[in-house]
Short mmCIF file of C-alpha atoms in Angstrom, two decimals:
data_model
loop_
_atom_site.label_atom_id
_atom_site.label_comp_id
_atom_site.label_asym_id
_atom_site.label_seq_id
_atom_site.Cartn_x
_atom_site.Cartn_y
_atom_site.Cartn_z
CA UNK A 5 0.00 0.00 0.00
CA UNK A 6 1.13 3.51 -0.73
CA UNK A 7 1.97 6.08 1.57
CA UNK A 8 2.77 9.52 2.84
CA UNK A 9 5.88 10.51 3.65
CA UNK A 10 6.96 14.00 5.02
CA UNK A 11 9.81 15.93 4.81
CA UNK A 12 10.89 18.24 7.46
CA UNK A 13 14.19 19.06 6.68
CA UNK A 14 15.58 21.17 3.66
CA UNK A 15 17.65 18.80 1.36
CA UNK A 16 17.66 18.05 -2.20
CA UNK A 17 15.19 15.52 -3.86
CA UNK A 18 16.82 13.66 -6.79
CA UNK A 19 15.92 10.63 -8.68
CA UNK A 20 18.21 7.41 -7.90
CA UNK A 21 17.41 4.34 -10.24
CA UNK A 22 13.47 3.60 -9.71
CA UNK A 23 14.06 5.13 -6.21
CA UNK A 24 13.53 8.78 -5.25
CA UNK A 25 17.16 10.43 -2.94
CA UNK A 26 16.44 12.85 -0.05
CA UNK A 27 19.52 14.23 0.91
CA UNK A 28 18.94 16.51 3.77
CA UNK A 29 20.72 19.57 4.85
CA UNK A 30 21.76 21.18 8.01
CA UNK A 31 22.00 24.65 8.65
CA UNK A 32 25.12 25.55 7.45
CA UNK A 33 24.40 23.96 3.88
CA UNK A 34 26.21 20.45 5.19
CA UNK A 35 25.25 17.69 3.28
CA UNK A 36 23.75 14.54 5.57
CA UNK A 37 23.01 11.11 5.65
CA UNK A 38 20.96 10.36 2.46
CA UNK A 39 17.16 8.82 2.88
CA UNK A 40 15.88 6.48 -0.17
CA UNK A 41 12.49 6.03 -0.67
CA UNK A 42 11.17 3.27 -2.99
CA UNK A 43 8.83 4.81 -5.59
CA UNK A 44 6.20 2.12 -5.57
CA UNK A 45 5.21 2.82 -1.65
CA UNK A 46 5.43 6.80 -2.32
CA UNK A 47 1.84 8.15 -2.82
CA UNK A 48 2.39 11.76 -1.26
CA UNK A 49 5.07 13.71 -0.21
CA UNK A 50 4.38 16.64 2.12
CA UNK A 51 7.60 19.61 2.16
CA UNK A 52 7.65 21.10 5.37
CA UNK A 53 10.89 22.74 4.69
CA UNK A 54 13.07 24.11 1.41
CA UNK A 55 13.28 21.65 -1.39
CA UNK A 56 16.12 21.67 -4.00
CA UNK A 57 14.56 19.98 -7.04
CA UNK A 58 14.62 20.00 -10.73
CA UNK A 59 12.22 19.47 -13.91
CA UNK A 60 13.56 15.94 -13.91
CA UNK A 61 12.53 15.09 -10.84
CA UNK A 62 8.57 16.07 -11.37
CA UNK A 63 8.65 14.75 -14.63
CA UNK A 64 9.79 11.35 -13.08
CA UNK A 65 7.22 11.86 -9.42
CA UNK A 66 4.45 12.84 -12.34
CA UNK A 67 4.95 9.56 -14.08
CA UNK A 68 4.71 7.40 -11.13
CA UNK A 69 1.06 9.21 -9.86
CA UNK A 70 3.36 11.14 -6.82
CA UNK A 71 1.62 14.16 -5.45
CA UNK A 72 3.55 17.00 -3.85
CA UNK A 73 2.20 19.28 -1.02
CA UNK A 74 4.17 22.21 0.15
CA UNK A 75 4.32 24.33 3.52
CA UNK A 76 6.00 27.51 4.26
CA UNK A 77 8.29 28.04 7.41
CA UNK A 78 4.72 29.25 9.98
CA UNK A 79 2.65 26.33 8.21
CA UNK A 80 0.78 27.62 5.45
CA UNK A 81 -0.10 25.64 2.80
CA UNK A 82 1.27 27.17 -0.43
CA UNK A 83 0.82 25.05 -3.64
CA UNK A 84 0.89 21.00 -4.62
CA UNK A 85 2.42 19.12 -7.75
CA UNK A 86 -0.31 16.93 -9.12
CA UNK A 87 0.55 14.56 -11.72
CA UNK A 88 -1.29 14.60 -14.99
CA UNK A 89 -5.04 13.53 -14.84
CA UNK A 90 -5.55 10.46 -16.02
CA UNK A 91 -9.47 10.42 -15.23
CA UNK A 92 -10.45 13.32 -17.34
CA UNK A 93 -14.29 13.15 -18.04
CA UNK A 94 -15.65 15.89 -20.19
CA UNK A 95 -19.12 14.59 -19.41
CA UNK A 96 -18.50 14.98 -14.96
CA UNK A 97 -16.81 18.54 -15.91
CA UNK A 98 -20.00 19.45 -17.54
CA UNK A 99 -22.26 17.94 -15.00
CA UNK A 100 -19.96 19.91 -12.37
CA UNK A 101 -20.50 23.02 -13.73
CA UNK A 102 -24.46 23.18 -14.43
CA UNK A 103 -24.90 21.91 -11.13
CA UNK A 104 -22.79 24.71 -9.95
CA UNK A 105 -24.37 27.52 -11.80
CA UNK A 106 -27.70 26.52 -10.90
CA UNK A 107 -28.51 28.54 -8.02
CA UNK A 108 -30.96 25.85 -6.52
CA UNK A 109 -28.53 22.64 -7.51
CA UNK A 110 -25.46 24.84 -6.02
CA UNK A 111 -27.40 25.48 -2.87
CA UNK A 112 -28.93 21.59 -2.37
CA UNK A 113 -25.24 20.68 -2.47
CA UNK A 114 -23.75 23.32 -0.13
CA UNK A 115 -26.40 22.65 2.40
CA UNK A 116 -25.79 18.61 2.31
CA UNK A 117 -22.04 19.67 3.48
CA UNK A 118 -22.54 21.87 6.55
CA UNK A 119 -25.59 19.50 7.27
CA UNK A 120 -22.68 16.67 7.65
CA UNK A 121 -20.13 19.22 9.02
CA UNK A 122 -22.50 20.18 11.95
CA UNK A 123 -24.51 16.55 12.32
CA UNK A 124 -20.09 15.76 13.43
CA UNK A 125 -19.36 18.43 15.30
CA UNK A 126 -22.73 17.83 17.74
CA UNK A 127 -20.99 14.08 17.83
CA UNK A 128 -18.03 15.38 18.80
CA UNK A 129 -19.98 17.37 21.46
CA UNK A 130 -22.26 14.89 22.70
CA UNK A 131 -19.26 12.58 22.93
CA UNK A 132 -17.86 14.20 25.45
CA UNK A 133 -20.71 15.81 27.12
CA UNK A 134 -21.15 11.95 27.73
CA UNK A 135 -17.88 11.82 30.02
CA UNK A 136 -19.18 15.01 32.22
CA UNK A 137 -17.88 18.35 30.37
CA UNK A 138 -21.65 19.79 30.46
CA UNK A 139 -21.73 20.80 26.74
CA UNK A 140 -25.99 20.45 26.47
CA UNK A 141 -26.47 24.49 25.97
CA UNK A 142 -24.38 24.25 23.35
CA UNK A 143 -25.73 21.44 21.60
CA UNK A 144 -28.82 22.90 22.00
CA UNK A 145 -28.14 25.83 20.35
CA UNK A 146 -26.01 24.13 17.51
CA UNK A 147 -29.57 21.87 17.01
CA UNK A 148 -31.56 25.02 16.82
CA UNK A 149 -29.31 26.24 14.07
CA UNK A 150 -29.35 23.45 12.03
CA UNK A 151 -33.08 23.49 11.29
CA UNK A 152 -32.53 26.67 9.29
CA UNK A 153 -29.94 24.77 7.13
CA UNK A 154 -32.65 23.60 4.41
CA UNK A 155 -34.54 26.95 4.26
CA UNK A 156 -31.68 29.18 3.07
CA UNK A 157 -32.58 30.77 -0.41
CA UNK A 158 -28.84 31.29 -1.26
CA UNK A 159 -25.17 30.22 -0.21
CA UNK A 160 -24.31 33.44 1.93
CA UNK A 161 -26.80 33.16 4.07
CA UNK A 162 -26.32 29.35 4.13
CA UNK A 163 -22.88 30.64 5.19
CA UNK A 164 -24.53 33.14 7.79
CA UNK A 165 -25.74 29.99 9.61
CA UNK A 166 -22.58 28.10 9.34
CA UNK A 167 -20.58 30.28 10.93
CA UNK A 168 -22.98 30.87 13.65
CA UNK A 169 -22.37 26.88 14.06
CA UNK A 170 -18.54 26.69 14.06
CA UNK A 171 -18.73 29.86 16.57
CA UNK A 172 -20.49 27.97 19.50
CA UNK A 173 -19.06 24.50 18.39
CA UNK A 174 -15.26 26.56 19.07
CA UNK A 175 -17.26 27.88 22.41
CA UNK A 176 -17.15 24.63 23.02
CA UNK A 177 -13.64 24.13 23.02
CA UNK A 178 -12.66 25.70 26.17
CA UNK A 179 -14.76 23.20 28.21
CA UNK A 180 -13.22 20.18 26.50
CA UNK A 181 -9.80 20.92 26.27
CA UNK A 182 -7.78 20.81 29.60
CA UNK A 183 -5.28 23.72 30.67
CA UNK A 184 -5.55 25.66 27.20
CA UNK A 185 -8.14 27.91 26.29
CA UNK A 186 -8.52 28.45 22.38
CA UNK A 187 -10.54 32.16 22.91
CA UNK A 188 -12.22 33.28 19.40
CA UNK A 189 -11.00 31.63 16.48
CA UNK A 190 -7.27 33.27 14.74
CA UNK A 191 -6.14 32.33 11.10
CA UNK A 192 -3.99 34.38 9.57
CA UNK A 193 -1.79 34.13 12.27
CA UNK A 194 -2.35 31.87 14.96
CA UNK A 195 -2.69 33.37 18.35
CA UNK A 196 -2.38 30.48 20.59
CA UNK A 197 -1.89 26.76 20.67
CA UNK A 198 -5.20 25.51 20.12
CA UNK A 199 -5.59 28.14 17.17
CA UNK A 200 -1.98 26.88 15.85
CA UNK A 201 -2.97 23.25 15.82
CA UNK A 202 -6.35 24.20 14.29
CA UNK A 203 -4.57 25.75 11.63
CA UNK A 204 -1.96 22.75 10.91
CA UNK A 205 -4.66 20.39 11.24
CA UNK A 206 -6.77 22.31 9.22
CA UNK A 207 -4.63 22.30 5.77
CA UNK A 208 -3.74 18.63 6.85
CA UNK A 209 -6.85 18.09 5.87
CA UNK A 210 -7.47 19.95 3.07
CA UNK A 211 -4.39 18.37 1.69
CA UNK A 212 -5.93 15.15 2.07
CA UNK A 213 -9.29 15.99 0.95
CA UNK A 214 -7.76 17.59 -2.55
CA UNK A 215 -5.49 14.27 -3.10
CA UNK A 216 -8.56 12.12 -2.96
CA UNK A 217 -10.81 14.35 -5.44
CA UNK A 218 -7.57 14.47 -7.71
CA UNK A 219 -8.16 10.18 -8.33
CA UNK A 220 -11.47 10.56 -9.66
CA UNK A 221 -13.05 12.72 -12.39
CA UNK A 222 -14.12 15.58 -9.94
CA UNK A 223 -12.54 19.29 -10.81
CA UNK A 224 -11.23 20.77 -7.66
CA UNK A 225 -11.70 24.34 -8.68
CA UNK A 226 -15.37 23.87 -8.88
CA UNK A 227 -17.15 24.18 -5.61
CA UNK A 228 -20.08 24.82 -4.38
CA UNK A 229 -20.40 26.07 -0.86
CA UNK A 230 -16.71 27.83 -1.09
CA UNK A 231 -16.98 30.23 -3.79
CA UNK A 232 -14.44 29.37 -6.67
CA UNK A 233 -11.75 31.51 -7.06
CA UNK A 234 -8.44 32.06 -8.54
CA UNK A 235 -5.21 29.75 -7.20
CA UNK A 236 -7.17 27.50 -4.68
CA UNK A 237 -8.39 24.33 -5.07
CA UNK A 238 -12.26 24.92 -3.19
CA UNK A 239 -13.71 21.79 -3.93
CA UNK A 240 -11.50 20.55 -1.24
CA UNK A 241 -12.30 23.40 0.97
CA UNK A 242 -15.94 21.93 0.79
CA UNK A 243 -15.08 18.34 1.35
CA UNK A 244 -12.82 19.03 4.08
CA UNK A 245 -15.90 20.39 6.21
CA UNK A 246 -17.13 17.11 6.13
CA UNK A 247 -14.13 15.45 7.87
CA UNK A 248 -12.45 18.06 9.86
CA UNK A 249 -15.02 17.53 13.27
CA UNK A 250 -13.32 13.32 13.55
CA UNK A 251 -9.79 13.90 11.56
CA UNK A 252 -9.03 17.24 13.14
CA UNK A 253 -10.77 18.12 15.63
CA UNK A 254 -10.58 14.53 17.43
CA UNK A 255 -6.75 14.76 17.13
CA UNK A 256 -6.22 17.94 18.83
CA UNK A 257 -8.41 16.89 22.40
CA UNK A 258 -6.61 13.75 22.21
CA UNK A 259 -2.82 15.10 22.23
CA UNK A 260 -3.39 17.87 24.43
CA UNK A 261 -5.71 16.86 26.64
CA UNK A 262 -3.11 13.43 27.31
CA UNK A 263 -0.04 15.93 27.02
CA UNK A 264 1.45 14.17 24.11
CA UNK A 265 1.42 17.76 22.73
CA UNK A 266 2.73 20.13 25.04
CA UNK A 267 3.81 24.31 25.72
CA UNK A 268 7.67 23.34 24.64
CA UNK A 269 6.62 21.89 21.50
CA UNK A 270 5.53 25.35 20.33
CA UNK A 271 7.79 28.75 19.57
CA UNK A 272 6.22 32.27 19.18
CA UNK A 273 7.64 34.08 15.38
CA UNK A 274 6.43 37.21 14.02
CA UNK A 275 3.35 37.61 16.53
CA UNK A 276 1.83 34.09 15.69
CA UNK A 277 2.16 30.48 17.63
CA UNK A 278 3.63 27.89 15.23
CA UNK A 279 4.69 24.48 16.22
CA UNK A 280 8.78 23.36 16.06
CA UNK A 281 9.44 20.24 14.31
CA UNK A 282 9.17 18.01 16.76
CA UNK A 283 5.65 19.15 17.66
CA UNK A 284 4.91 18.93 14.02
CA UNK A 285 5.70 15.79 13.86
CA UNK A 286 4.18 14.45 17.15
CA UNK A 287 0.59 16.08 15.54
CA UNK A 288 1.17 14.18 12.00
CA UNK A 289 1.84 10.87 13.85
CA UNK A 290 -1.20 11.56 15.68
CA UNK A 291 -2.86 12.16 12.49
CA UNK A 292 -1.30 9.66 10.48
CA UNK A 293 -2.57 6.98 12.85
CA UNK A 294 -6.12 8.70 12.86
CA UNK A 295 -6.53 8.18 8.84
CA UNK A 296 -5.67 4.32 9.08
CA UNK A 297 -8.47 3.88 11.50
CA UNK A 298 -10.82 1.47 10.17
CA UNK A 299 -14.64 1.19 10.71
CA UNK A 300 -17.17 -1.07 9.21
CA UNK A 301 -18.94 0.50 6.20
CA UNK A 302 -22.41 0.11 6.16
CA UNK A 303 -22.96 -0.18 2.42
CA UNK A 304 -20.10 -1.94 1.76
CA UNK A 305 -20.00 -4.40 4.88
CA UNK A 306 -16.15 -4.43 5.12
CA UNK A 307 -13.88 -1.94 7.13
CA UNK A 308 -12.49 0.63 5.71
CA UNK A 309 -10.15 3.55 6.55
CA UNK A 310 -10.61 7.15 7.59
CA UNK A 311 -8.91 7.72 4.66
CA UNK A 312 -10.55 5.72 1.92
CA UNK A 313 -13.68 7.65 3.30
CA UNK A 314 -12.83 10.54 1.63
CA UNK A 315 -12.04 9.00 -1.71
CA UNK A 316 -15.46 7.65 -0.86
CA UNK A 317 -17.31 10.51 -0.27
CA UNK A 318 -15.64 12.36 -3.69
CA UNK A 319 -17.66 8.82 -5.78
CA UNK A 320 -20.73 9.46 -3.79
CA UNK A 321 -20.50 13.44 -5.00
CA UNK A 322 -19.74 12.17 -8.63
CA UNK A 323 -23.03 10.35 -8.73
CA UNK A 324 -24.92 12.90 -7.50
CA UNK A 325 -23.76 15.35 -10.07
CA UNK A 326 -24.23 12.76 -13.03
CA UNK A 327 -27.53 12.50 -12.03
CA UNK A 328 -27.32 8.69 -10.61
CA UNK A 329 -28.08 9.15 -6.56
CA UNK A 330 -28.63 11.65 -4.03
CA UNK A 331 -25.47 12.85 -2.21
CA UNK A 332 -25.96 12.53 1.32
CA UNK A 333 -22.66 13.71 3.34
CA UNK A 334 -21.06 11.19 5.54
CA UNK A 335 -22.49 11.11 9.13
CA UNK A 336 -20.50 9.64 12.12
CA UNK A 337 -22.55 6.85 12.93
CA UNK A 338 -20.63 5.24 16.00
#
């Protein structure tokens, strides 16, 4: 089976046989011990630091299907290499694109999203309002909420609703974590640790989310609840709604609220909370681990991973748009 591999240090990525060469760096341009990676196991590679590469290289990770994700120094996702298409579909591009600029087709989709966005978050909630953090008033008011989802006339005011959502679901937040409070919600930066490893987490996600729509025939510039827009991939902006409450969310009580995640695993640069490397990677092991979690499928009666859910839930979309079932977002059903 394929998998992801991430890169943390800066090095130079070079093509060795049928094997791809990391040969990392230190910090005063020292060449180290060399790491080979076999490219039949290699289905993502995630650059958390500088990369020295050249044309050869892609042309050779574009031949063998190998997607590239990369993240600046304070964790901001900034671009991906995706290999050439080889699902193109003139037919699902069409199909994508009437049901996007059909304002009633547009909005029936949109609204199936934060409808399975918000059905996980009150999962999450009720979860642990189960093991005594008193979260009923807001579950209560998250419930209210969500009967307006289906009687929104148009995607901002869908968006109105959602946001009133995610504010008391993040409310929520203070109660469940222990010894951090995460305050209002900070982007662009970070203001504190819960905010950082929202962040991270957050275009974790969406990393995984765009890989999974870029193996089947769905465009991932075409969304429908994010509106489209120039150098951003929104389709997987929309799907990652979806799956951020149990991949993201999940994975940031568990490793702070059992300290595997801790203060000194965090540094303060240029007024915003980032995480060092090691924190980085104690969060993407945590992660990691979350993704090959298996369930039993209901439809399909075998387990399958977190991660295979997404892939999925981009097949279940496809059929919706073509016309051949009714998308219904995935609901955590444990």
């Amino acid at each position: 089976m394929k998998k992801t591999y991430y890169l943390f240090n800066p090095g130079r990525l070079s093509r060795k046989d049928n094997t791809l060469k990391f040969t990392p760096v230190d910090e005063e341009g020292n060449e180290l011990k060399p790491r080979y990676l076999p490219v039949e196991h290699v289905d993502q590679l995630y650059v958390l630091g500088s990369l020295d590469a050249n044309s050869a290289l892609y042309n050779f990770l574009g031949k063998n299907d190998i997607a590239v994700h990369f993240y600046d120094y304070y964790e901001n996702y900034t671009g991906s290499f995706a290999p050439k298409c080889k699902l193109l579909s003139g037919k699902m591009l069409i199909a994508q694109t009437q049901s996007y600029l059909k304002k009633s087709k547009r909005l029936e989709i949109a609204q199936s999203f934060i409808e399975g966005a918000s059905f996980n978050m009150l999962k999450n909630l009720k979860y642990y309002d189960n093991r005594g953090k008193d979260l009923m008033p807001v579950i209560d008011s998250i419930e209210l909420l969500r009967k307006k989802l289906h009687s929104t006339m148009d995607v901002n005011e869908l968006m109105g609703i959602e946001g009133n959502i995610r504010k008391n679901y993040y409310d929520a937040f203070n109660l469940i974590i222990n010894d951090h409070e995460m305050g209002i919600r900070t982007k662009q930066p970070p203001l504190n640790i819960v905010n950082s490893l929202l962040s991270f987490g957050n275009m974790m996600c969406y990393s995984e989310c765009l890989r999974a729509i870029q193996k089947t025939q769905l465009e991932p510039t075409i969304s429908f609840l994010h509106e489209p827009g120039e150098r951003r991939f929104s389709l997987a902006l929309d799907l990652a709604e979806v799956f951020k409450p149990f991949l993201v969310d999940r994975v940031i009580f568990k490793v702070l609220n059992k300290k595997e995640i801790q203060v000194h695993d965090f540094e303060e640069k240029l007024n915003r909370i980032v995480l060092k490397e090691k924190g980085k990677k104690k969060f993407i092991q945590a992660f990691e681990k979350r993704l090959e979690e298996t369930i039993k499928h209901r439809s399909l009666k075998r387990n399958v991973s977190y991660k295979h859910l997404i892939k999925l839930e981009c097949y279940k979309l496809q059929k919706h748009l073509l016309g051949m079932d009714l998308y219904k977002p995935f609901k955590i059903y444990w």
